[in-house]
Short mmCIF file of C-alpha atoms in Angstrom, two decimals:
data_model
loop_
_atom_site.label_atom_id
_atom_site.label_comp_id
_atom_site.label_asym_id
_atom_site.label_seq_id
_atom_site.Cartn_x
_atom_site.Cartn_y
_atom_site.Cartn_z
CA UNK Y 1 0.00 0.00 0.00
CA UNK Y 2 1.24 3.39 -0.91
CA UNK Y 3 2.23 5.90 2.69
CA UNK Y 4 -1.17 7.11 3.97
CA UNK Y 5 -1.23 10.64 6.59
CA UNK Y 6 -2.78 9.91 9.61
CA UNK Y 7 -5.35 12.70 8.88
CA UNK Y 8 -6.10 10.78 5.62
CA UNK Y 9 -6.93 7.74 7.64
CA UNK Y 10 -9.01 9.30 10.36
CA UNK Y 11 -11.02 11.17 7.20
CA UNK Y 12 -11.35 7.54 5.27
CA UNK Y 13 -12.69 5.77 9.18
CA UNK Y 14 -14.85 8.62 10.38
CA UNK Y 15 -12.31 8.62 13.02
CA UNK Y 16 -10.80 10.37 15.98
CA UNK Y 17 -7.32 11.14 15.65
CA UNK Y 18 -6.44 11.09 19.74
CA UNK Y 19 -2.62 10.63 18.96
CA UNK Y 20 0.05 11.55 16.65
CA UNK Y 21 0.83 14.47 13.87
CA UNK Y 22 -1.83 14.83 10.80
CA UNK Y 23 1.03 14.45 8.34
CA UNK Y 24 2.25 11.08 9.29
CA UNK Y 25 2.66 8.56 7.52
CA UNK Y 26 1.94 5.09 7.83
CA UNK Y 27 2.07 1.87 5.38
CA UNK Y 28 1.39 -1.22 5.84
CA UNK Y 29 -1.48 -2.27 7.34
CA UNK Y 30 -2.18 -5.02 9.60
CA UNK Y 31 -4.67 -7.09 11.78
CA UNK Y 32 -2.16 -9.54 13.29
CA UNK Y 33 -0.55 -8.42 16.64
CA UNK Y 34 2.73 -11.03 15.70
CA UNK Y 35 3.58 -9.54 12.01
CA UNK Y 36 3.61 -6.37 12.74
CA UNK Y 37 6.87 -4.00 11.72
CA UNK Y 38 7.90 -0.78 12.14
CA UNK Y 39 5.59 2.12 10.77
CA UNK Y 40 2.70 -0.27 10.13
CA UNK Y 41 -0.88 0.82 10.83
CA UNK Y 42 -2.14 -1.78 13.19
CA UNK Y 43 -6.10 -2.21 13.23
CA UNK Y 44 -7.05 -3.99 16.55
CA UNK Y 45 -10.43 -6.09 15.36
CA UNK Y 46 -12.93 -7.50 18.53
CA UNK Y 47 -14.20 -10.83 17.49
CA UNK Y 48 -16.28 -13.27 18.82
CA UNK Y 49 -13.09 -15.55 20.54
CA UNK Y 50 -10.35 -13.25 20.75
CA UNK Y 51 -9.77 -9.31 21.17
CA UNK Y 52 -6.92 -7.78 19.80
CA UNK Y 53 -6.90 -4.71 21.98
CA UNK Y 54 -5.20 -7.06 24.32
CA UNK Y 55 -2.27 -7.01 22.24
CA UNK Y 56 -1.68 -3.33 21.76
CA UNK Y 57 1.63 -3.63 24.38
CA UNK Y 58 3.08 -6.06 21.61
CA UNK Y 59 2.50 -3.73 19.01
CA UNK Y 60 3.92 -0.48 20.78
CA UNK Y 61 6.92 -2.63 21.26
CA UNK Y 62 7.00 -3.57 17.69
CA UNK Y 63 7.33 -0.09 16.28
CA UNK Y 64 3.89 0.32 14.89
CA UNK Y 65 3.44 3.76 13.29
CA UNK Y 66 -0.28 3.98 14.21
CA UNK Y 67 -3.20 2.12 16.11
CA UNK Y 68 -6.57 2.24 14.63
CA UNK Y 69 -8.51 0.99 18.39
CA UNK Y 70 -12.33 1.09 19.42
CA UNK Y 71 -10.62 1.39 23.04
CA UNK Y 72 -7.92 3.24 24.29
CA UNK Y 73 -4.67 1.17 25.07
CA UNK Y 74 -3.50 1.54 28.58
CA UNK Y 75 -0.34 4.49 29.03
CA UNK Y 76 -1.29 6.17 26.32
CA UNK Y 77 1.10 8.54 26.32
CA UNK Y 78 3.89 5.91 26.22
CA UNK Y 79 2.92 4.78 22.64
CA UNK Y 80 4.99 7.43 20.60
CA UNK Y 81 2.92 6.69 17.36
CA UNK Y 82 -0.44 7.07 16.29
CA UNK Y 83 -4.00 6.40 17.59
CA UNK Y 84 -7.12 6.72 15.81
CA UNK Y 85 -10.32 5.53 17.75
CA UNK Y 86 -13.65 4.65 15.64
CA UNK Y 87 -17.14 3.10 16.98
CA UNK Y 88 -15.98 -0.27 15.09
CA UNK Y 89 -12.49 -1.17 13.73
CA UNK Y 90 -13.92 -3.82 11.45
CA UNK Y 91 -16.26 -1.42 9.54
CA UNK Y 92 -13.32 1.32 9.58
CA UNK Y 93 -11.50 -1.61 8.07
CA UNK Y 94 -13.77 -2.12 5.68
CA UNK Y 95 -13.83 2.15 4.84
CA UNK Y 96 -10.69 1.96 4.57
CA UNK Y 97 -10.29 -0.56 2.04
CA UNK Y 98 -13.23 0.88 -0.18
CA UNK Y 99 -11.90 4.74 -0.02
CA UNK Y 100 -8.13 3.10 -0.84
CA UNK Y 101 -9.82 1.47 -3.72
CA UNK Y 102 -11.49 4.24 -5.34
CA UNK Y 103 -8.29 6.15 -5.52
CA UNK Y 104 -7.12 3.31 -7.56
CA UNK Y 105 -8.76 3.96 -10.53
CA UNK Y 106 -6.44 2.48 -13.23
CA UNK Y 107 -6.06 -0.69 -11.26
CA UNK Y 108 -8.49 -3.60 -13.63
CA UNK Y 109 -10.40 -5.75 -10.49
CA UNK Y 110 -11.77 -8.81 -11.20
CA UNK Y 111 -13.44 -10.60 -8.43
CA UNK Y 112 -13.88 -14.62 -8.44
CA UNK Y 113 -16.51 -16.39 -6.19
CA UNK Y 114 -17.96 -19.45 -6.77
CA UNK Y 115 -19.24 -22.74 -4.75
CA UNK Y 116 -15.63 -24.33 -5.85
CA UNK Y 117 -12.88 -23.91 -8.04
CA UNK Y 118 -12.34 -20.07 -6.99
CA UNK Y 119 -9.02 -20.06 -5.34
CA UNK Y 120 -7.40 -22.76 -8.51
CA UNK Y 121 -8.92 -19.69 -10.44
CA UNK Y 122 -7.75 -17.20 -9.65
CA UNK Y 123 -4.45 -18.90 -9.45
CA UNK Y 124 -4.83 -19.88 -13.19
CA UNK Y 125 -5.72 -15.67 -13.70
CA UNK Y 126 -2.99 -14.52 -11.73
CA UNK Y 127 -0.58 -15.66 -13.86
CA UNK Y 128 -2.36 -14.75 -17.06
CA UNK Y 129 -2.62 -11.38 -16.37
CA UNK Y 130 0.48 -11.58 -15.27
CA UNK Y 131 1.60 -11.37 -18.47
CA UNK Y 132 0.27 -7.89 -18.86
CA UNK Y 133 1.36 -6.27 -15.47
CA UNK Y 134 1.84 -6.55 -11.90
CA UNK Y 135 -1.19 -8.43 -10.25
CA UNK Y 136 -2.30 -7.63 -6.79
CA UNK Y 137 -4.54 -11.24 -5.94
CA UNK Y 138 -5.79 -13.06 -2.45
CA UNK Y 139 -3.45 -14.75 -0.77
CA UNK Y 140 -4.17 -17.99 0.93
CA UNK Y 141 -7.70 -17.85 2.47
CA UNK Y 142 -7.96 -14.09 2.70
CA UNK Y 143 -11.17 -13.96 1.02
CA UNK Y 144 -13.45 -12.57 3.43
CA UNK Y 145 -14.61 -9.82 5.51
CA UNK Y 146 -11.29 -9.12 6.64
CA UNK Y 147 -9.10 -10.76 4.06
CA UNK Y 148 -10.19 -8.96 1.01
CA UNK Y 149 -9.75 -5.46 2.43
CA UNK Y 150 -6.40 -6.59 3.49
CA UNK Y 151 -5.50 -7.43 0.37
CA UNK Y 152 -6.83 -4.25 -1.22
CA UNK Y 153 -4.73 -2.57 1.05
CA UNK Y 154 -1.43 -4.33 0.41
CA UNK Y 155 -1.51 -3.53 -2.99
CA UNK Y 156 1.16 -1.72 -4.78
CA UNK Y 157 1.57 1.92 -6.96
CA UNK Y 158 2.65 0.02 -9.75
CA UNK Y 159 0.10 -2.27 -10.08
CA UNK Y 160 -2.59 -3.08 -13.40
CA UNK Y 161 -4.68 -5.72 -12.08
CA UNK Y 162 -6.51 -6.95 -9.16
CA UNK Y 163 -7.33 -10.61 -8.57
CA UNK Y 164 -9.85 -10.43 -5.84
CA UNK Y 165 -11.38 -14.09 -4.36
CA UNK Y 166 -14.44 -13.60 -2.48
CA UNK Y 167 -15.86 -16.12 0.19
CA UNK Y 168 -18.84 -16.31 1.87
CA UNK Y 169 -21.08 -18.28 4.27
CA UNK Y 170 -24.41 -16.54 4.88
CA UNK Y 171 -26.52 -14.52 2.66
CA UNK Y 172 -25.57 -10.49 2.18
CA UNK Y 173 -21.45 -11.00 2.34
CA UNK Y 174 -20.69 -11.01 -1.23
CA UNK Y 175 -22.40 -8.08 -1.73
CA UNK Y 176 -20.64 -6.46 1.14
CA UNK Y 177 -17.34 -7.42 -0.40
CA UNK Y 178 -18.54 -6.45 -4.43
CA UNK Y 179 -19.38 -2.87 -2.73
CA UNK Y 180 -15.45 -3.02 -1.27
CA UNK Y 181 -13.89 -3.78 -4.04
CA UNK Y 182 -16.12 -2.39 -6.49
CA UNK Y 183 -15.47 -4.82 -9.19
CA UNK Y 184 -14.53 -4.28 -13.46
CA UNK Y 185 -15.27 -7.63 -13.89
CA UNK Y 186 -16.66 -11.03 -12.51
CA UNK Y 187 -15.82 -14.52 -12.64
CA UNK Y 188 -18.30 -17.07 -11.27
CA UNK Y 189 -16.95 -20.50 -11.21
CA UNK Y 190 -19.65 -23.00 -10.56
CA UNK Y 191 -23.34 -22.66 -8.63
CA UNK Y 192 -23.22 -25.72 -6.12
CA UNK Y 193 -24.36 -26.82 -2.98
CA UNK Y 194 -21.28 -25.47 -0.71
CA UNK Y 195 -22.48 -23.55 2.69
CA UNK Y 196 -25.99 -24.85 1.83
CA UNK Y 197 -26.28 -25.34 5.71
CA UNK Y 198 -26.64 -21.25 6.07
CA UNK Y 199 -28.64 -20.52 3.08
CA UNK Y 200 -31.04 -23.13 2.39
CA UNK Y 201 -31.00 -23.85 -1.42
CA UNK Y 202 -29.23 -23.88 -4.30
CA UNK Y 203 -31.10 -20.54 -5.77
CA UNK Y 204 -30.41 -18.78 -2.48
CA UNK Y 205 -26.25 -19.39 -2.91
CA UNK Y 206 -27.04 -18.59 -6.65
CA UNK Y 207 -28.19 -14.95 -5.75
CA UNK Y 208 -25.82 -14.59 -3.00
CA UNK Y 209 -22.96 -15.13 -6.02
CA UNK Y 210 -24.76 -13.48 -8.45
CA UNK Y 211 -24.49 -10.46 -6.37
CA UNK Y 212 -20.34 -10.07 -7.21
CA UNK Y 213 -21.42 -9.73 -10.86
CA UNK Y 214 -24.47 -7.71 -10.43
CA UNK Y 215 -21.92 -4.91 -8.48
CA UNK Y 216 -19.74 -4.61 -12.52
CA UNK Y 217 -21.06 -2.13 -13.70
CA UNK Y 218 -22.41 -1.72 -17.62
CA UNK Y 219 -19.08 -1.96 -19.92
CA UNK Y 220 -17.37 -4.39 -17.12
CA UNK Y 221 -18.60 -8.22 -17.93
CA UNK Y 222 -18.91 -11.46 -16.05
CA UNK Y 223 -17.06 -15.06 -17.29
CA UNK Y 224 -19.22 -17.87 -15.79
CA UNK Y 225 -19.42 -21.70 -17.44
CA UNK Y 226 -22.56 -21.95 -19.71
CA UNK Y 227 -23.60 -25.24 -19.11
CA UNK Y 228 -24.34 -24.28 -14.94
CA UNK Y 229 -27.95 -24.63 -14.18
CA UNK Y 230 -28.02 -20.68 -12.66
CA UNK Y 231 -26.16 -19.18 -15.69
CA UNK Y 232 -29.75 -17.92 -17.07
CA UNK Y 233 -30.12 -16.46 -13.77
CA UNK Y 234 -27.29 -14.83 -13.58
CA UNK Y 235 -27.43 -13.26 -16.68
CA UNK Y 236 -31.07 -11.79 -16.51
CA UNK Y 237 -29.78 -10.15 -12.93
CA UNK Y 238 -26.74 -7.93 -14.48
CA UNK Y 239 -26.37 -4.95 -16.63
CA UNK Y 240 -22.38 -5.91 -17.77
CA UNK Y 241 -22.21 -8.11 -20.61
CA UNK Y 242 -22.32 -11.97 -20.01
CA UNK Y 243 -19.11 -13.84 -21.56
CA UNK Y 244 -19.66 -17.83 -21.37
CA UNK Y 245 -16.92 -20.44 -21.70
CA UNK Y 246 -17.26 -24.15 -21.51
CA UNK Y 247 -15.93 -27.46 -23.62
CA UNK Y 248 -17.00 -27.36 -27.04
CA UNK Y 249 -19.18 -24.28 -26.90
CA UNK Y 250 -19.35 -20.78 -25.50
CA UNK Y 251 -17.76 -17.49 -26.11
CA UNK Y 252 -14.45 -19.00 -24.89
CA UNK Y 253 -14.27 -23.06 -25.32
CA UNK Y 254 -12.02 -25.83 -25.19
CA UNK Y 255 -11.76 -28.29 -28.21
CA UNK Y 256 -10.35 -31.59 -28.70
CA UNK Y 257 -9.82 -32.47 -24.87
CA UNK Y 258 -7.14 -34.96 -24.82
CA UNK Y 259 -5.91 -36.51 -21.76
CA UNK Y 260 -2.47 -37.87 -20.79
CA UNK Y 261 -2.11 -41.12 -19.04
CA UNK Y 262 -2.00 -39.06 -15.47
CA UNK Y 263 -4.85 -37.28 -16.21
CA UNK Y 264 -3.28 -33.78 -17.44
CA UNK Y 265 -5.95 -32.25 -20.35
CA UNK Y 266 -4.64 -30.62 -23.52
CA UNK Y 267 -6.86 -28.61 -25.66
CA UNK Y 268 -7.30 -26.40 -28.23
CA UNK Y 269 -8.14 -22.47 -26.79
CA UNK Y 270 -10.96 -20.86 -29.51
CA UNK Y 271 -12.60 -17.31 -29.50
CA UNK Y 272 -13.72 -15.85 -32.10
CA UNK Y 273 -11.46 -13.09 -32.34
CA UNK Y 274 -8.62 -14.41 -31.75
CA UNK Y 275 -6.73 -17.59 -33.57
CA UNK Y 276 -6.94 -21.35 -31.88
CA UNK Y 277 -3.70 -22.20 -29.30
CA UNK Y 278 -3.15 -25.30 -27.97
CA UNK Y 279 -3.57 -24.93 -24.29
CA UNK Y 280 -1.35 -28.30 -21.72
CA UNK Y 281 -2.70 -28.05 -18.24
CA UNK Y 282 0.13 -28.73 -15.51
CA UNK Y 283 -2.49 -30.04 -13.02
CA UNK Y 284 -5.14 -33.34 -13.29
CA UNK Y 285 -8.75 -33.05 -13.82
CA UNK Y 286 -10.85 -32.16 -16.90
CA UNK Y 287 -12.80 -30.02 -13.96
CA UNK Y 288 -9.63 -27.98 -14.10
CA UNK Y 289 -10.37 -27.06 -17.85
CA UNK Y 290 -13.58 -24.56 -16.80
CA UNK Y 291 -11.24 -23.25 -14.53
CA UNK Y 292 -8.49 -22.33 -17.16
CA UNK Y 293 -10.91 -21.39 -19.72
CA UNK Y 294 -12.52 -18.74 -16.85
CA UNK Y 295 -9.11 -16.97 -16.67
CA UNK Y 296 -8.63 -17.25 -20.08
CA UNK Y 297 -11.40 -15.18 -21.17
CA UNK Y 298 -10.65 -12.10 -18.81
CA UNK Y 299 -7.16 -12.44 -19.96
CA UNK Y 300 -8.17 -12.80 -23.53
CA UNK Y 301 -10.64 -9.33 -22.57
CA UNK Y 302 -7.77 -7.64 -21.59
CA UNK Y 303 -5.73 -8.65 -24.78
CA UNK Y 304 -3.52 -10.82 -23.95
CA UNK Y 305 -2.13 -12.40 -26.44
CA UNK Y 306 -3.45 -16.01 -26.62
CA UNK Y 307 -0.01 -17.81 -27.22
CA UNK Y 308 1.28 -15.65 -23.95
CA UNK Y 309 -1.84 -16.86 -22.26
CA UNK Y 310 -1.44 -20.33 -23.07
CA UNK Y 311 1.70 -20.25 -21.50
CA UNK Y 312 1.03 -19.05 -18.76
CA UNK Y 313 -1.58 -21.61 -18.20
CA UNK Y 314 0.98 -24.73 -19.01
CA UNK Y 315 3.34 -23.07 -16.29
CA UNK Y 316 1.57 -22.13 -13.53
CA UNK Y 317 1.87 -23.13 -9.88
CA UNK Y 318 -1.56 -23.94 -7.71
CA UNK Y 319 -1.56 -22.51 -4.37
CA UNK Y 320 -1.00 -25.47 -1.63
CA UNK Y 321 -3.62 -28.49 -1.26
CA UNK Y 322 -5.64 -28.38 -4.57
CA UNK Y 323 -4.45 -31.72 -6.21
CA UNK Y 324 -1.21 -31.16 -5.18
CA UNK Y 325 0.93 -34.12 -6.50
CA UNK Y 326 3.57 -34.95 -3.80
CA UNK Y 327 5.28 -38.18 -3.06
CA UNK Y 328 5.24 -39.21 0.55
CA UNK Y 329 7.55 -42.48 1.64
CA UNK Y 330 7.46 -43.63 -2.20
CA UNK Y 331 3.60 -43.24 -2.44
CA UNK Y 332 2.22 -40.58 -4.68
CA UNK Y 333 -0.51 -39.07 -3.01
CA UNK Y 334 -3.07 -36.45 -4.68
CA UNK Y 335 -3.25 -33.88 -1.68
CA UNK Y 336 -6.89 -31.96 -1.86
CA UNK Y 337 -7.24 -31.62 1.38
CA UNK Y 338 -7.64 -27.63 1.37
CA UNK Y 339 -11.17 -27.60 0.99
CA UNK Y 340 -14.52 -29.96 0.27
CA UNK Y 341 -18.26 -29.98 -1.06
CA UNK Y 342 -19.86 -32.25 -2.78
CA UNK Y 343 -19.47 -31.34 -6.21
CA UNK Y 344 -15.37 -30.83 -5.82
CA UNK Y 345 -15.05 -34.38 -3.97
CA UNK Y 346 -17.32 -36.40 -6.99
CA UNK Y 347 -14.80 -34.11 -9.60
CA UNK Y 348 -11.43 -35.09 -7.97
CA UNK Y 349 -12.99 -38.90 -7.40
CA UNK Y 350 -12.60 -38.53 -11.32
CA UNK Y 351 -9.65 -37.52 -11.40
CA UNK Y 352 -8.18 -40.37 -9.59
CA UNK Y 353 -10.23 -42.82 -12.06
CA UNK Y 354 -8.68 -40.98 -14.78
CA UNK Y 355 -5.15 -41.87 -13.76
CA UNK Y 356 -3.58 -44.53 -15.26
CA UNK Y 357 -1.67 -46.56 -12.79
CA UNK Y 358 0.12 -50.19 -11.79
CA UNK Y 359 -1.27 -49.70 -8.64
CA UNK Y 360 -4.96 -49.10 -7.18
CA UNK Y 361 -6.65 -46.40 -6.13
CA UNK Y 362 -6.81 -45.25 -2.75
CA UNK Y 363 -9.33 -42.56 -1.74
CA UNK Y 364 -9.06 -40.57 2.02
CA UNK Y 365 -11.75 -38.55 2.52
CA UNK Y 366 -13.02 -36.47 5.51
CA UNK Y 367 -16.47 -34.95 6.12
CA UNK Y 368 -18.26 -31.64 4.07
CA UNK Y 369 -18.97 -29.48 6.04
CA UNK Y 370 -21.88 -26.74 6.07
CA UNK Y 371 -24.00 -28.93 4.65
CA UNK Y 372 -27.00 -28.77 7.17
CA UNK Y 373 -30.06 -31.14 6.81
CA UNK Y 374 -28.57 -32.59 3.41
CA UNK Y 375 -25.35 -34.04 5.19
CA UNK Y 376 -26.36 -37.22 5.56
CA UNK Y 377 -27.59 -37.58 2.12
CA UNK Y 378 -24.30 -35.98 0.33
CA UNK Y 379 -21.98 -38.30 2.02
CA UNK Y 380 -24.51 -41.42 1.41
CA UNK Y 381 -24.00 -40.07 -2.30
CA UNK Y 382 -20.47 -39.52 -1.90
CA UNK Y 383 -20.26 -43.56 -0.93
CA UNK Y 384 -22.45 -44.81 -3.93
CA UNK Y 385 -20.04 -42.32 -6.14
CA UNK Y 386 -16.67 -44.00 -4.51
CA UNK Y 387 -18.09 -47.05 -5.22
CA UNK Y 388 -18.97 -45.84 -9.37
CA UNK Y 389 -16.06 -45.20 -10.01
CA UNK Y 390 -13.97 -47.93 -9.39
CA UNK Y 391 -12.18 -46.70 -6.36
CA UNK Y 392 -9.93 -50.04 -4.86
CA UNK Y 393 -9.49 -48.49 -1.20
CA UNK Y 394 -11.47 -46.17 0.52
CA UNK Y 395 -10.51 -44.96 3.97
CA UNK Y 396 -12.19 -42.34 5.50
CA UNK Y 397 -11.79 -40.27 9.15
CA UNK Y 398 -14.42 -39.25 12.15
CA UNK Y 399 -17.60 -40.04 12.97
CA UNK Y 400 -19.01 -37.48 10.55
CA UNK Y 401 -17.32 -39.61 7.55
CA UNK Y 402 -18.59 -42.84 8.71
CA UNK Y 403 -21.98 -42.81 6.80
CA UNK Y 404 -19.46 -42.09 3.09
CA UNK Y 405 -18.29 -45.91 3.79
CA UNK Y 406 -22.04 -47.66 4.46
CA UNK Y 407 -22.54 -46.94 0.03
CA UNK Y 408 -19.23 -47.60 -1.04
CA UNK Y 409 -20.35 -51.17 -2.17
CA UNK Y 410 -17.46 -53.93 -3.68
CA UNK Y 411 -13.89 -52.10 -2.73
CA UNK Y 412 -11.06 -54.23 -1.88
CA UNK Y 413 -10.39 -52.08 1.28
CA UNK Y 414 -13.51 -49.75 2.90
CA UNK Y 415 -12.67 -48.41 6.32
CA UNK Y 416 -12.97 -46.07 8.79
CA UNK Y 417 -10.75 -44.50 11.50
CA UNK Y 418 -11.65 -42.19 14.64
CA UNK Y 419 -7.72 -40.20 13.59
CA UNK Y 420 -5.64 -38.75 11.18
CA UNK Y 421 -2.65 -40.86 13.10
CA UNK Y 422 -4.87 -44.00 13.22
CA UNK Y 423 -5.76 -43.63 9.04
CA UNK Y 424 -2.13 -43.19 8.71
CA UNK Y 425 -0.58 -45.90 10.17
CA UNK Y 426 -3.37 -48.30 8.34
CA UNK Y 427 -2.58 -46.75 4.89
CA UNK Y 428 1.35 -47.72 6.07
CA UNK Y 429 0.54 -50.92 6.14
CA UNK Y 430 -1.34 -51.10 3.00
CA UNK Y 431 -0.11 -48.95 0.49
CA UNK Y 432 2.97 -49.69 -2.13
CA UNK Y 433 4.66 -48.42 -4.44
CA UNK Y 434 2.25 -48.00 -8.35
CA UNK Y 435 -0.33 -46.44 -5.57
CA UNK Y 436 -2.28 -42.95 -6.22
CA UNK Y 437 -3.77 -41.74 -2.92
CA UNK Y 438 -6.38 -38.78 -3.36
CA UNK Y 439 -6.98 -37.25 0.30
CA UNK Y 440 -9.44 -34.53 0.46
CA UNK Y 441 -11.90 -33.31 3.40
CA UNK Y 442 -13.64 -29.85 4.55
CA UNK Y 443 -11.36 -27.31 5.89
CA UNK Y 444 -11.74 -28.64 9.47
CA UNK Y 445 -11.42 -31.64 8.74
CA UNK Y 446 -8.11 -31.20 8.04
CA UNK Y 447 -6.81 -34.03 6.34
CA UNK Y 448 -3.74 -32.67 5.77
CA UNK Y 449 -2.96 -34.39 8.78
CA UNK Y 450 -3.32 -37.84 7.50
CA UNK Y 451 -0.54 -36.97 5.23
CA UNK Y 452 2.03 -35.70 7.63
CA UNK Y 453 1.42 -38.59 9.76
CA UNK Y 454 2.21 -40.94 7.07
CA UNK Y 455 5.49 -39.26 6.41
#
């Protein structure tokens, strides 16, 4: 983030500057009381477990160049920097983020949401528009009330685009977060049943997404995959143009899939403006296709040229636990274990059929989560699915996972383990070398676990 004045801030937050000179500056901005540096701006956020006003000692002693505070810290006076107090540091967040983004007028902002595939997304976009500037984009799981105004903020002079993911759980927080980063264009990945718990149906989450592309305004247009079941919906709800992309038809389309023996897709990229490039995906899964072809069309919008952007695609690098291919103890493992709903576990339980191997096919899978009164029935469904595809093992972990193994009919292996550690040391035992292990679970399920335990 470029230096903001103190008075600047206090103007932005509707603040009360109690502390420090109008004219000083401050930079980075921050929410955690451990990385803060010298002259950052540190804004102490009151949630529901933890207040960060307790850590306001920490930060003095860090060297932070201002305090935005709903409280005053104790010894005031001691605190040589900054304090600006507000009614609510999350919403003066928040200001803060939208005024800093409405000076940034030349920065391009696309924001991605979608019931999966938004964070292998906007990895894919990152480094396609890449190739036309610096990109400011989410990091890690900062895609939420607090994440995406940090990112805003940590944005740089210099840079042309802005990759912005945007999360949500209950109804209204997308729309919150389009207003924030007031958007040039959407990307909506998929409409699915993810945090179905909190909203109910499938046409609730569908408006709740539909609200990121309803914030572009006319001029600005939103990529989504024609053949989902809300894209009619989305497009009678916008006043940007509509750009569709899917396998074999759409504004931007993938031709002649073709894939390897591991599962990676080549295809042929076609627009009509622009002449066909042959596109190799470094990652498995035809599912990732739709998420190329997404990022290819804002890049492709922006003018990138189509060989650059094919590039880009063969080369890039998927952020941590998205069908990460590692090899653990001489056993390959597929690690998915970032995130889980049923539509992404049924496409990465394709992906491992897809794989030709010596060995078999081992699936570890945790619970979904926020799946409310259709839990029971997703993870029956995930069982019978297991079971369709010709999975050999299946091993899943917790009581909550239990119910996957009661459909998963005819495997060679189907059981079920109270812990990570317990999984682990069964799969020790079972697993050799010609093996392809997919793991994958909801966020707190964290199945990561199963994989460092192995090791």
């Amino acid at each position: 983030m470029r230096s903001l004045s103190l008075f600047q801030i206090s103007e932005w937050v509707d603040g009360a500057l109690i502390q420090g000179v109008p004219a000083g500056l401050v930079g980075r901005v921050e929410t955690d009381s451990r990385r803060v540096g010298a002259g950052d701006l540190f804004v102490a956020i009151k949630g529901e477990r933890l207040d960060a006003h307790k850590f306001l000692g920490d930060v003095a002693m860090a060297g932070a160049g201002a305090m935005l505070v709903s409280a005053l810290p104790p010894d005031t006076e001691r605190f040589g920097g900054g304090i600006i107090r507000v009614k609510d540091t999350l919403k003066a967040l928040q200001s803060l983020a939208y005024h800093h983004r409405r000076t940034s007028r030349d920065l391009f902002v696309t924001g991605v949401t979608g019931s999966n595939g938004k964070t292998s997304t906007k990895d894919f976009l990152t480094a396609v528009l890449a190739c036309g500037g610096s990109v400011n984009a989410t990091s890690g799981n900062f895609n939420n009330h607090i994440g995406l105004p940090l990112t805003i903020l940590a944005g740089n002079e210099g840079d042309r685009y802005g990759v912005w993911e945007m999360g949500m759980n209950h109804a209204g927080e997308i729309g919150v977060l389009a207003d924030i980063a007031c958007p040039d264009a959407a990307v909506i990945t998929h409409i699915g049943t993810a945090h179905i718990e909190h909203l109910g149906s499938r046409e609730a989450i569908a408006a709740e997404k539909a609200s990121l592309a309803e914030a572009v305004p006319p001029g600005g247009f939103c990529a989504m995959p024609l053949h989902d079941d809300f894209y009619g919906f989305v497009r009678d709800r916008i006043r940007c143009e509509m750009v569709s992309v899917g396998i074999g038809q759409g504004d931007v389309r993938a031709e002649g899939l073709v894939s390897d023996r591991e599962g990676r897709v080549r295809f042929e990229l076609v627009s009509a403006d622009t002449p066909p490039v042959t596109v190799s995906l470094p990652v498995r899964g035809e599912h990732m296709v739709m998420n190329a072809l997404l990022a290819a069309a804002v890049g492709l919008r922006q003018g990138i040229d189509p060989v650059a952007i094919a590039e880009s695609l063969r080369s890039v690098r998927l952020t941590h636990g998205r069908l990460e291919e590692r090899v653990v103890g001489g056993i390959a493992f597929l690690d998915d274990s970032y995130n889980a709903n049923p539509d992404s576990m049924h496409a990465a339980l394709r992906t491992l059929r897809a794989a030709e191997i010596a060995g078999r096919r081992v699936a570890v899978l945790g619970f979904m989560g926020e799946l409310g009164v259709h839990e029971q029935t997703e993870h029956l469904r995930l069982g019978e699915r297991v079971a369709e595809q010709g999975i050999d093992v299946l091993v899943t972990v917790g009581e909550r996972a239990a119910c996957i193994n009661e459909r998963a009919s005819g495997l060679a292996e189907n059981r079920n383990f109270p812990t990570h550690e317990e999984a682990a040391a069964f799969l020790r035992e079972l697993l050799a070398a010609g093996d392809l292990v997919l793991v994958k679970g909801s966020r707190s399920a964290a199945m990561e676990r199963v994989i460092a335990a192995f090791a």
